[in-house]
XYZ file of C-alpha atoms in Angstrom:
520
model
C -57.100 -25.994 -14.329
C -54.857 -23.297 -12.704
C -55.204 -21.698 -9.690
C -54.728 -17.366 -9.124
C -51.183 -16.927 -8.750
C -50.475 -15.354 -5.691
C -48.852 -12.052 -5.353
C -45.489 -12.322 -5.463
C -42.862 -10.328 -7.038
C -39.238 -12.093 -6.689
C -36.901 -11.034 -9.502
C -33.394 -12.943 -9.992
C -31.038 -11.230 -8.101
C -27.414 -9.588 -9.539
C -24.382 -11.513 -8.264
C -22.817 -8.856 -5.899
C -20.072 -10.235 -3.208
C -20.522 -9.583 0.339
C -18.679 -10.399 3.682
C -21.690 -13.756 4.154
C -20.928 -14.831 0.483
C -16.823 -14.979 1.111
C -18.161 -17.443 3.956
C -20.410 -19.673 0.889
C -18.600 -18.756 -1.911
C -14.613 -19.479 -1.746
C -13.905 -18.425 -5.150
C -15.764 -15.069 -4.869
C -12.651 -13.363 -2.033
C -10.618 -14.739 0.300
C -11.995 -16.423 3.918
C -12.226 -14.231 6.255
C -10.428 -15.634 9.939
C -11.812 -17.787 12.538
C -13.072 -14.916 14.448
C -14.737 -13.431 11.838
C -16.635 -16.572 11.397
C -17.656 -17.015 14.754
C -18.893 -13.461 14.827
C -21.306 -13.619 11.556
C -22.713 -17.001 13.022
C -23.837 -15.148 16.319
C -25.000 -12.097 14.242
C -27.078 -14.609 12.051
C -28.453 -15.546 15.336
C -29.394 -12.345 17.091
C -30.067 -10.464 13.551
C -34.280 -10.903 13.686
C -34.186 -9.898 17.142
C -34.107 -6.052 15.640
C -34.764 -3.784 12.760
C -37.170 -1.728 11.357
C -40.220 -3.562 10.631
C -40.766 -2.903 6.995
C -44.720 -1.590 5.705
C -47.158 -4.820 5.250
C -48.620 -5.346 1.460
C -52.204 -5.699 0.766
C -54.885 -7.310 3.197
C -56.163 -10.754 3.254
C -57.167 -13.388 5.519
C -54.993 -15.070 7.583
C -53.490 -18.621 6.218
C -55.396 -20.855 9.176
C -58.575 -18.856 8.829
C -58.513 -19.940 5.199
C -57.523 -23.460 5.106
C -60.155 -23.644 8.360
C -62.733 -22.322 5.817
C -61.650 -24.576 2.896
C -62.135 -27.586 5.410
C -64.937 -26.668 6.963
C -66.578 -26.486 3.312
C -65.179 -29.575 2.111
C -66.962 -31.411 4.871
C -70.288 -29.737 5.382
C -70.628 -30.146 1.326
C -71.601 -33.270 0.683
C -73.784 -32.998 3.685
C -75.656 -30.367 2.233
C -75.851 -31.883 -0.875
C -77.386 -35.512 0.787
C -80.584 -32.992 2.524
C -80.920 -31.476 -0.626
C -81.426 -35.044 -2.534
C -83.577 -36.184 0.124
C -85.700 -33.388 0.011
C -86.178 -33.598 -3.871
C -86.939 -37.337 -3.602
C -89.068 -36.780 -0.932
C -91.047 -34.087 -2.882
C -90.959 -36.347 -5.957
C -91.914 -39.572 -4.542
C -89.421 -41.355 -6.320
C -86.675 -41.789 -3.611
C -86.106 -45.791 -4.618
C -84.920 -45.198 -8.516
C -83.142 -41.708 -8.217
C -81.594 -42.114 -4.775
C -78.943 -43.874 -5.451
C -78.046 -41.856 -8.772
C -78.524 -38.603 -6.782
C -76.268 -39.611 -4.026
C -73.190 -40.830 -6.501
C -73.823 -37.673 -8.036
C -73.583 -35.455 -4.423
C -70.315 -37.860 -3.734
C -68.222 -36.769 -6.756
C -69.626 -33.378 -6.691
C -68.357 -33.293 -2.781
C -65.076 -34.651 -4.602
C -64.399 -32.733 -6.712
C -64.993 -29.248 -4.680
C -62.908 -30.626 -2.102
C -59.890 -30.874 -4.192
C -60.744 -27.584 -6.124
C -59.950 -25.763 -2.533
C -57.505 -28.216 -1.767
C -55.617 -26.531 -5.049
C -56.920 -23.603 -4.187
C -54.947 -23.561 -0.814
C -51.905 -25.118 -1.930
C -51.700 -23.053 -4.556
C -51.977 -20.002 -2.583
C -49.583 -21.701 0.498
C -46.990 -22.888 -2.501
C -46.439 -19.839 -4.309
C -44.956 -17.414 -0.989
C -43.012 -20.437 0.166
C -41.469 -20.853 -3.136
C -40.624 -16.943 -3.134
C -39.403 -17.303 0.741
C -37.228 -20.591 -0.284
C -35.746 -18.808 -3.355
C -35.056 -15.809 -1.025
C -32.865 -17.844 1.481
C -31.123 -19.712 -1.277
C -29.881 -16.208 -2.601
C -28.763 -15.312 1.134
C -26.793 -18.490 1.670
C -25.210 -17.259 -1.389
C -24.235 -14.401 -0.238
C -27.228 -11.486 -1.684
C -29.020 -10.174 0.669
C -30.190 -7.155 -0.998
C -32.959 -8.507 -2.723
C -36.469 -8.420 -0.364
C -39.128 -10.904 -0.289
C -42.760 -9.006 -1.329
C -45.549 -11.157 -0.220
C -48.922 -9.642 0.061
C -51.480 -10.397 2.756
C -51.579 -10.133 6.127
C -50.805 -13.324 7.286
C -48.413 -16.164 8.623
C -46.253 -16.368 5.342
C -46.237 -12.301 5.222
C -44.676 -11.813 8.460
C -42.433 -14.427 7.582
C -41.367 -12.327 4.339
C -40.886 -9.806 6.427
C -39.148 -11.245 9.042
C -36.541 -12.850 6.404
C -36.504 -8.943 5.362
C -35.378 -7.425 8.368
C -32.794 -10.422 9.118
C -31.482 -9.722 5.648
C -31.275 -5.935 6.229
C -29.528 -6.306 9.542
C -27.152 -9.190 8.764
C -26.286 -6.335 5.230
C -26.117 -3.337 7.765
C -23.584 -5.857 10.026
C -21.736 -6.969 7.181
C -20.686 -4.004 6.184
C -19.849 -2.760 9.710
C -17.834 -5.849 9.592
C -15.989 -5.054 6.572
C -14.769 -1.795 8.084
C -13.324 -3.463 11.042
C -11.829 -6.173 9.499
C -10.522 -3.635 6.930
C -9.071 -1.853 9.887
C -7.210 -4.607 11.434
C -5.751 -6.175 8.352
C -3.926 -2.372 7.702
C -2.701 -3.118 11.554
C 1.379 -3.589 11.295
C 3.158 -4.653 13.992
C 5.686 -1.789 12.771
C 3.348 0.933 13.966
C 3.958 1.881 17.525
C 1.528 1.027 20.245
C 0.376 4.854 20.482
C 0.018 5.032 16.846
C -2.299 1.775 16.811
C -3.911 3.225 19.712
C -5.253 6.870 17.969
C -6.183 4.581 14.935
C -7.945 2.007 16.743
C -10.063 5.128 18.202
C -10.602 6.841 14.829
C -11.516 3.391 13.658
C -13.672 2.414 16.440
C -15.285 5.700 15.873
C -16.427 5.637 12.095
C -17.201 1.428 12.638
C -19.789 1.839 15.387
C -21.100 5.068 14.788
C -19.427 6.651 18.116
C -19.502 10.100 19.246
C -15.870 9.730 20.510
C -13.569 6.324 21.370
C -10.424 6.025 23.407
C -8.063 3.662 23.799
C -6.225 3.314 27.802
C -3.767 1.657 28.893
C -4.532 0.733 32.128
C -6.227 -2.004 34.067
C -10.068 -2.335 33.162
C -10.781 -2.100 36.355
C -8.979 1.716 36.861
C -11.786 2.750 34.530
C -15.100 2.995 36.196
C -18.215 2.025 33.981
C -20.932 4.786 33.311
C -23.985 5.174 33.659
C -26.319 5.338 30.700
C -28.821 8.681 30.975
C -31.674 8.436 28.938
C -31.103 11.323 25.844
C -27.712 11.585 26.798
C -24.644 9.857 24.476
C -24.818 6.275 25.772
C -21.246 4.700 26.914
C -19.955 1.271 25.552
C -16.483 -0.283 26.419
C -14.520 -3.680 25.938
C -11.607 -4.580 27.379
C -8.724 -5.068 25.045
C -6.867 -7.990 25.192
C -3.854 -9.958 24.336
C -4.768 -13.867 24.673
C -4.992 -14.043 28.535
C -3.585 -10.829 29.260
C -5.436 -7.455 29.840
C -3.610 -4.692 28.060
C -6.382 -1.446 28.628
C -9.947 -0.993 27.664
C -11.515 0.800 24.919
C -13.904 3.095 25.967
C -16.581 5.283 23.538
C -19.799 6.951 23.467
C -22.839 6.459 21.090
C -25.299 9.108 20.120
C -28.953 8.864 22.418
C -30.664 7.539 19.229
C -28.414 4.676 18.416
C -29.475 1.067 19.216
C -27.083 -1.059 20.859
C -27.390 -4.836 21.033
C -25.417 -7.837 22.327
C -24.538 -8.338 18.561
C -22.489 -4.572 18.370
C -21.162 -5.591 21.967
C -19.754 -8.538 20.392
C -17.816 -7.249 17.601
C -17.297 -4.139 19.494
C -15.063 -6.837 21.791
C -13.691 -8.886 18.602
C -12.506 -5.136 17.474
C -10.816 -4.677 20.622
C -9.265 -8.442 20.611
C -7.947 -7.622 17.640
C -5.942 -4.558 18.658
C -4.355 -6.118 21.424
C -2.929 -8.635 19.476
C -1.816 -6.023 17.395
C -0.491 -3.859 20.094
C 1.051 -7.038 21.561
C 2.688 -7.830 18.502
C 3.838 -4.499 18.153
C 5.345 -4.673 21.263
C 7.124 -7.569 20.812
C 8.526 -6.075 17.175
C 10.107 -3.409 19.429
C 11.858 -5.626 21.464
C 13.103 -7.435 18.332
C 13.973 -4.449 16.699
C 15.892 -3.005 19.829
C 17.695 -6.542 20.564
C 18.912 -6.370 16.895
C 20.350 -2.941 17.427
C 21.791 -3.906 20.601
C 23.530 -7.047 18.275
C 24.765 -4.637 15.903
C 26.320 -2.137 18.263
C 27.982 -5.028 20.112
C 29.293 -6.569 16.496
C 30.419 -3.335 15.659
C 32.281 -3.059 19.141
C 33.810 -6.297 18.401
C 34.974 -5.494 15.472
C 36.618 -2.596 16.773
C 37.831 -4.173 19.928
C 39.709 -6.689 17.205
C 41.029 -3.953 15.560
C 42.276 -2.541 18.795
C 43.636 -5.633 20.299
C 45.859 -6.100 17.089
C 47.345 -3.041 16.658
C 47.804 -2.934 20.965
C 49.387 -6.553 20.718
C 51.269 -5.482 17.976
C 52.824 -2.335 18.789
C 54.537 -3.765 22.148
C 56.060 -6.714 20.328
C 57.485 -5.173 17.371
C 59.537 -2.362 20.105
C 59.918 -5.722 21.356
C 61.693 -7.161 19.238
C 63.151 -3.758 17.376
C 65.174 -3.088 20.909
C 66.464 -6.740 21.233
C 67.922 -6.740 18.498
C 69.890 -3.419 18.388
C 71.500 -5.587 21.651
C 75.132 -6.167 20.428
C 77.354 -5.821 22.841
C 76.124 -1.767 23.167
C 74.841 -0.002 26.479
C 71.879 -1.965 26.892
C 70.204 0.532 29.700
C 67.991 2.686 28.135
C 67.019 -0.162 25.035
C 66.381 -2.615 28.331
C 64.022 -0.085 29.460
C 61.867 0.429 26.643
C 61.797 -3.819 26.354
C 60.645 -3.491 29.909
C 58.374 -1.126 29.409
C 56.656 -2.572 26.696
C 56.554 -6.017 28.211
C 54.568 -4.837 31.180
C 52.091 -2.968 28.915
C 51.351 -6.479 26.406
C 51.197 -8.160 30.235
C 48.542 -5.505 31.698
C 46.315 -6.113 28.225
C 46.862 -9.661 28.545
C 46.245 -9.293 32.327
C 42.799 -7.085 31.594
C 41.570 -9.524 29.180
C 42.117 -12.459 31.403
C 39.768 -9.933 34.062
C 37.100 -9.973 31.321
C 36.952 -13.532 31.239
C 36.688 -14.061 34.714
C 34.057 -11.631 35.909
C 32.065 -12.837 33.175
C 32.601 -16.508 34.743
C 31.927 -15.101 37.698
C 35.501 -16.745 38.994
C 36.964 -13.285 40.485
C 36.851 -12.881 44.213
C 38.714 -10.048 45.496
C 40.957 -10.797 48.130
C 40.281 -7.536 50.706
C 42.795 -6.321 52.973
C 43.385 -3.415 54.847
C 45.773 -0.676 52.884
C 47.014 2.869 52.279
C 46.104 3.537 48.677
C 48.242 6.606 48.427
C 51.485 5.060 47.514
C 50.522 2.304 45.578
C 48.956 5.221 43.659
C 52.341 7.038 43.067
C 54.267 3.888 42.289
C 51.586 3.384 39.379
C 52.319 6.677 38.293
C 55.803 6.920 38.210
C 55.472 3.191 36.113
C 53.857 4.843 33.361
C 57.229 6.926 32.719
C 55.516 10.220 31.316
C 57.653 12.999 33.452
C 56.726 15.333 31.458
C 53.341 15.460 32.524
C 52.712 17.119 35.923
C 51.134 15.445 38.268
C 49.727 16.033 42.125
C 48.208 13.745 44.616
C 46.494 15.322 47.251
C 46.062 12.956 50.103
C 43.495 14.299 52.419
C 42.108 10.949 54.094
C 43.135 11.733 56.982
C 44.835 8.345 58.385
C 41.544 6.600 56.814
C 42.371 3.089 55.337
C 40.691 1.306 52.298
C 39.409 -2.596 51.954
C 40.191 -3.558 48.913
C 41.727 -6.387 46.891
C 45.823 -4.784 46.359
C 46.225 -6.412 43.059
C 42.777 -5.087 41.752
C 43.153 -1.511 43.066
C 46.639 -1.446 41.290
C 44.497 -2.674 38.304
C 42.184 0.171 38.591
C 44.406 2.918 39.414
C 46.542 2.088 36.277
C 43.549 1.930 33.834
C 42.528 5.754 35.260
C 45.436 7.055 34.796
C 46.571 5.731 31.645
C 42.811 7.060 30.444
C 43.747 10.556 31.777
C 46.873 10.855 29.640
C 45.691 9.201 26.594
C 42.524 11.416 26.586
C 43.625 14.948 28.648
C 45.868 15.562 25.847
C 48.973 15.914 28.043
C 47.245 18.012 30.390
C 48.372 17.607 34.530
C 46.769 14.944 36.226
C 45.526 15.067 39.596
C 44.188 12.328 41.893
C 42.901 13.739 45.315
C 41.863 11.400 48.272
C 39.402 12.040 50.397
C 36.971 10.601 53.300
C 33.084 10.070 53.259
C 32.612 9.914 56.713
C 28.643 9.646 56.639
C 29.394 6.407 54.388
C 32.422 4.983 55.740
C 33.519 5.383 52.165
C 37.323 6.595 51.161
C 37.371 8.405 47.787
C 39.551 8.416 45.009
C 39.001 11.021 42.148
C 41.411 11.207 38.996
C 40.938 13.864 37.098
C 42.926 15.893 33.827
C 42.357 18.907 32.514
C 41.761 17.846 28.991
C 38.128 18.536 26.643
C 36.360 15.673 29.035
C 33.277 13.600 28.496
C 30.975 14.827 25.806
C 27.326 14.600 26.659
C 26.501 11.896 24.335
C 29.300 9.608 25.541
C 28.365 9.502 29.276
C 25.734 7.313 29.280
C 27.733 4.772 27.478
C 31.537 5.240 28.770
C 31.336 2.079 30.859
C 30.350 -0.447 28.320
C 32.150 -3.312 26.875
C 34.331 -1.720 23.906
C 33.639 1.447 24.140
C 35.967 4.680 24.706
C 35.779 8.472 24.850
C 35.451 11.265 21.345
C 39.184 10.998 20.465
C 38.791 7.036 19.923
C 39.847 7.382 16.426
C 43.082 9.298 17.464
C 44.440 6.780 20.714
C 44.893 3.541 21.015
C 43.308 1.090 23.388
C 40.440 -1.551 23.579
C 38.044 -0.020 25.192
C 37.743 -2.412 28.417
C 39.715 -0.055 30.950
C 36.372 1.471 32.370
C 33.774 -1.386 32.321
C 36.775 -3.451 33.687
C 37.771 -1.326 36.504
C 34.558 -0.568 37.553
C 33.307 -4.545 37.556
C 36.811 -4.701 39.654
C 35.664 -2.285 41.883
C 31.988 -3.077 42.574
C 33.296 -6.585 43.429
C 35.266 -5.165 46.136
C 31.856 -3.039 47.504
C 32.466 -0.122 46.191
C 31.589 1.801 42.920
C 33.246 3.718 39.910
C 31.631 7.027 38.673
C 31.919 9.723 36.702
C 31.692 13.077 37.803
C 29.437 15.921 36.817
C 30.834 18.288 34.008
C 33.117 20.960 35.911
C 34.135 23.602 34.027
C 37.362 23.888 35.659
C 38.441 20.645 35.040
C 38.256 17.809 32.134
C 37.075 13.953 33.105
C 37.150 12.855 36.653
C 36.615 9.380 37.237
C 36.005 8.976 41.541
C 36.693 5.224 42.921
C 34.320 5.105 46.505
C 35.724 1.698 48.302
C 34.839 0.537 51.610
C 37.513 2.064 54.243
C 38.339 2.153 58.451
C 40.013 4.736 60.670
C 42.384 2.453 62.426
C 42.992 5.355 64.523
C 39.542 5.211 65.645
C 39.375 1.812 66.325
């Protein structure tokens, strides 16, 4: 005996991959993150709270009203049956030989009607539970495109339909997942933070559905929330974030018609967790990528500064030696002078070198003193032995005295000028004193009349290594500005270069701390 088959249509589903069935199905595409994960187990959760409630089929009673019915029948049967054989023995008059055979005969009947709607039932129970079972199996495996069409209007309908509009959601959500995720992944930490910024927006924009999205920069709490005006765009936000840290908030608006539930929130706030650790990580590339520039400048510098040293060491000891050895017996004066000469410049490298070493230790402490700088600024000049370059030192300090460490100043003074010769092509030098009164500052400004600082070099002239546009053409380490003014910042003053002057080339100005001992 077979029952009526209920009416249920459930074909085999095609295999077709989805975001869920990556989660099921390893071999079908790669895991997605952790998340990921955590964000399709909440929407699995809130997924039957909404979606369109799809059109009921057929009409029949509801499942308790029938198995109530079925029951109900089952037991007033045989009840009806044992009146009706009492009445027909009664009306017979043979109630002592047919009784017995009559009731037997109600009991199996009873039997056999009960489980007739007993089959009946679980027929009719069996059949939508098997389609609803089959229906989930295919969804843990990942296809949720195939509906569940059960007839009726009762408890195992709705249930259809409620697996329906779980399904639908959890495939609308998927593939709003898929977009963002597909967003992130093309994140590189080689784009810029304002170029991950207008993509996150244009992103944001086609994932949710949003009118507009922007990403800013600022505290969350710089960015007022709004108020949502019935038939008006409504306005979402999340705060993006890097770990612990707040980095801005992304900030969009939906269109009046579009729902918005705490499942969009949340991956409207695993979007934006994402792009902070992408603009955090792009961040952090920048750094990288400028502290490896900075490594390569400074290995190029040292390279040159090598170079430099060499030749610089070099060229003093071979005039060295050259002049010592034309020493037979001849007029030694002018040969001793050269020797001299060049001695003094290997000990002033040597000597500026050994200055390096110790600011960087931090083991140079000027010794300050009280002095006039204007001589010690001739005698430096008329050291360097270039006559044939004019030179003028206007002294207008008035009586004014400097503080400064004597050795150091003579340190500083000699780098300046030997950077005017070297690059004012032979041009006069001038170094002019004067008094900052306001400051209690004396001034010092050597300047040539050379081609001067180019634009691009000013920014960097008082770095380790580096020198001036004719670096190619004169010799020299590049140390003689960051040294002198490390020298003189340790005495309390500073080293500076002044503005472009048309009328003049470079002028370096030395501002130390100074007294009018008249005054006091």
């Amino acid at each position: 005996m077979h029952g009526p088959d209920p009416e249920i249509r459930a074909p085999e589903p095609a295999s077709r991959p989805t975001l869920l069935s990556s989660r099921r199905t390893p071999d079908s595409r790669p895991p997605l993150d952790a998340e990921a994960l955590l964000a399709l187990d909440e929407l699995e959760r809130l997924a039957a709270q909404t979606g369109p409630e799809p059109q009921r089929l057929g009409s029949r009673l509801a499942f308790r009203t029938r198995l109530t019915v079925a029951l109900v029948a089952t037991a007033i049967l045989p009840l009806a049956l044992f009146g009706l054989i009492l009445l027909l023995t009664h009306a017979t008059g043979s109630a002592d030989t047919t009784l017995p055979r009559l009731l037997l005969l109600a009991i199996v009947i009873a039997a056999l009607t009960a489980v007739l709607l007993a089959y009946l039932v679980a027929a009719d129970l069996t059949g939508p539970l098997r389609a609803i079972a089959a229906a989930v199996d295919r969804a843990s495996a990942g296809d949720l495109s195939t509906p569940i069409l059960v007839a009726g209007d009762d408890e195992l309908a709705r249930l259809a339909e409620s697996h329906n509009r779980l399904a639908g959601d959890l495939e609308r959500r998927n593939r709003e997942l898929g977009r963002i995720l597909s967003a992130i992944v093309s994140y590189s930490p080689r784009d810029g933070q304002e170029w991950l910024r207008g993509m996150a927006a244009e992103d944001a924009k086609q994932a949710f559905g949003m009118i507009d999205a922007s990403v800013f920069l600022v505290d969350p709490i710089e960015i007022p929330g709004e108020e949502t005006v019935p038939g008006e765009p409504r306005p979402v936000r999340a705060v993006v974030r890097a770990g612990d840290d707040a980095l801005g908030v992304l900030v969009g608006h939906l269109p009046a018609t579009r729902s918005w539930e705490r499942a969009d929130q949340d991956l409207l706030e695993l979007f934006a967790s994402e792009l902070g650790v992408a603009m955090r990580n792009a961040e952090l590339f920048a750094r990288v990528e400028a502290q490896n520039a900075q490594l390569l400048e400074l290995d190029a510098a040292k390279d040159d500064f090598l170079r430099g040293v060499s030749h610089n060491l070099q060229t003093p000891l071979t005039s060295i030696r050259a002049y010592a050895t034309q020493l037979d017996g001849a007029k030694p004066d002018r040969r001793l002078g050269i020797i001299t000469e060049q001695a003094d410049r290997l000990s002033r490298m040597v000597r500026q070198l050994l200055t390096v070493t110790r600011l960087e230790s931090g083991a140079l402490k000027p010794q300050a003193e009280v002095l006039a700088p204007g001589p010690r600024i001739r005698r430096a000049w008329e050291a360097m032995a270039v006559e044939q370059i004019p030179f003028t030192l206007l002294d207008g300090a008035e009586g004014w005295l400097a503080i400064a460490d004597a050795d150091q100043l003579d340190q500083v003074m000699w780098a300046l000028l030997d950077n005017a010769v070297k690059y004012g092509e032979r041009s006069p030098v001038e170094v002019e004193l004067a008094v900052d009164e306001a400051g209690g500052r004396l001034r010092i400004t050597v300047a040539d009349q050379g081609p001067g600082v180019r634009d691009a070099d000013r920014s960097r002239l008082f770095g380790r290594f580096e020198r001036g546009a004719q670096q190619s053409a004169e010799d020299g380490t590049g140390l003689g500005l960051y040294v002198s003014r490390e020298l003189v910042r340790a005495m309390g003053g500073d080293l500076v270069l002044e503005p472009h002057d048309a009328s003049r080339g470079a002028a370096f100005s030395v501002y130390l701390p100074a007294e009018n001992p008249v005054e006091s």
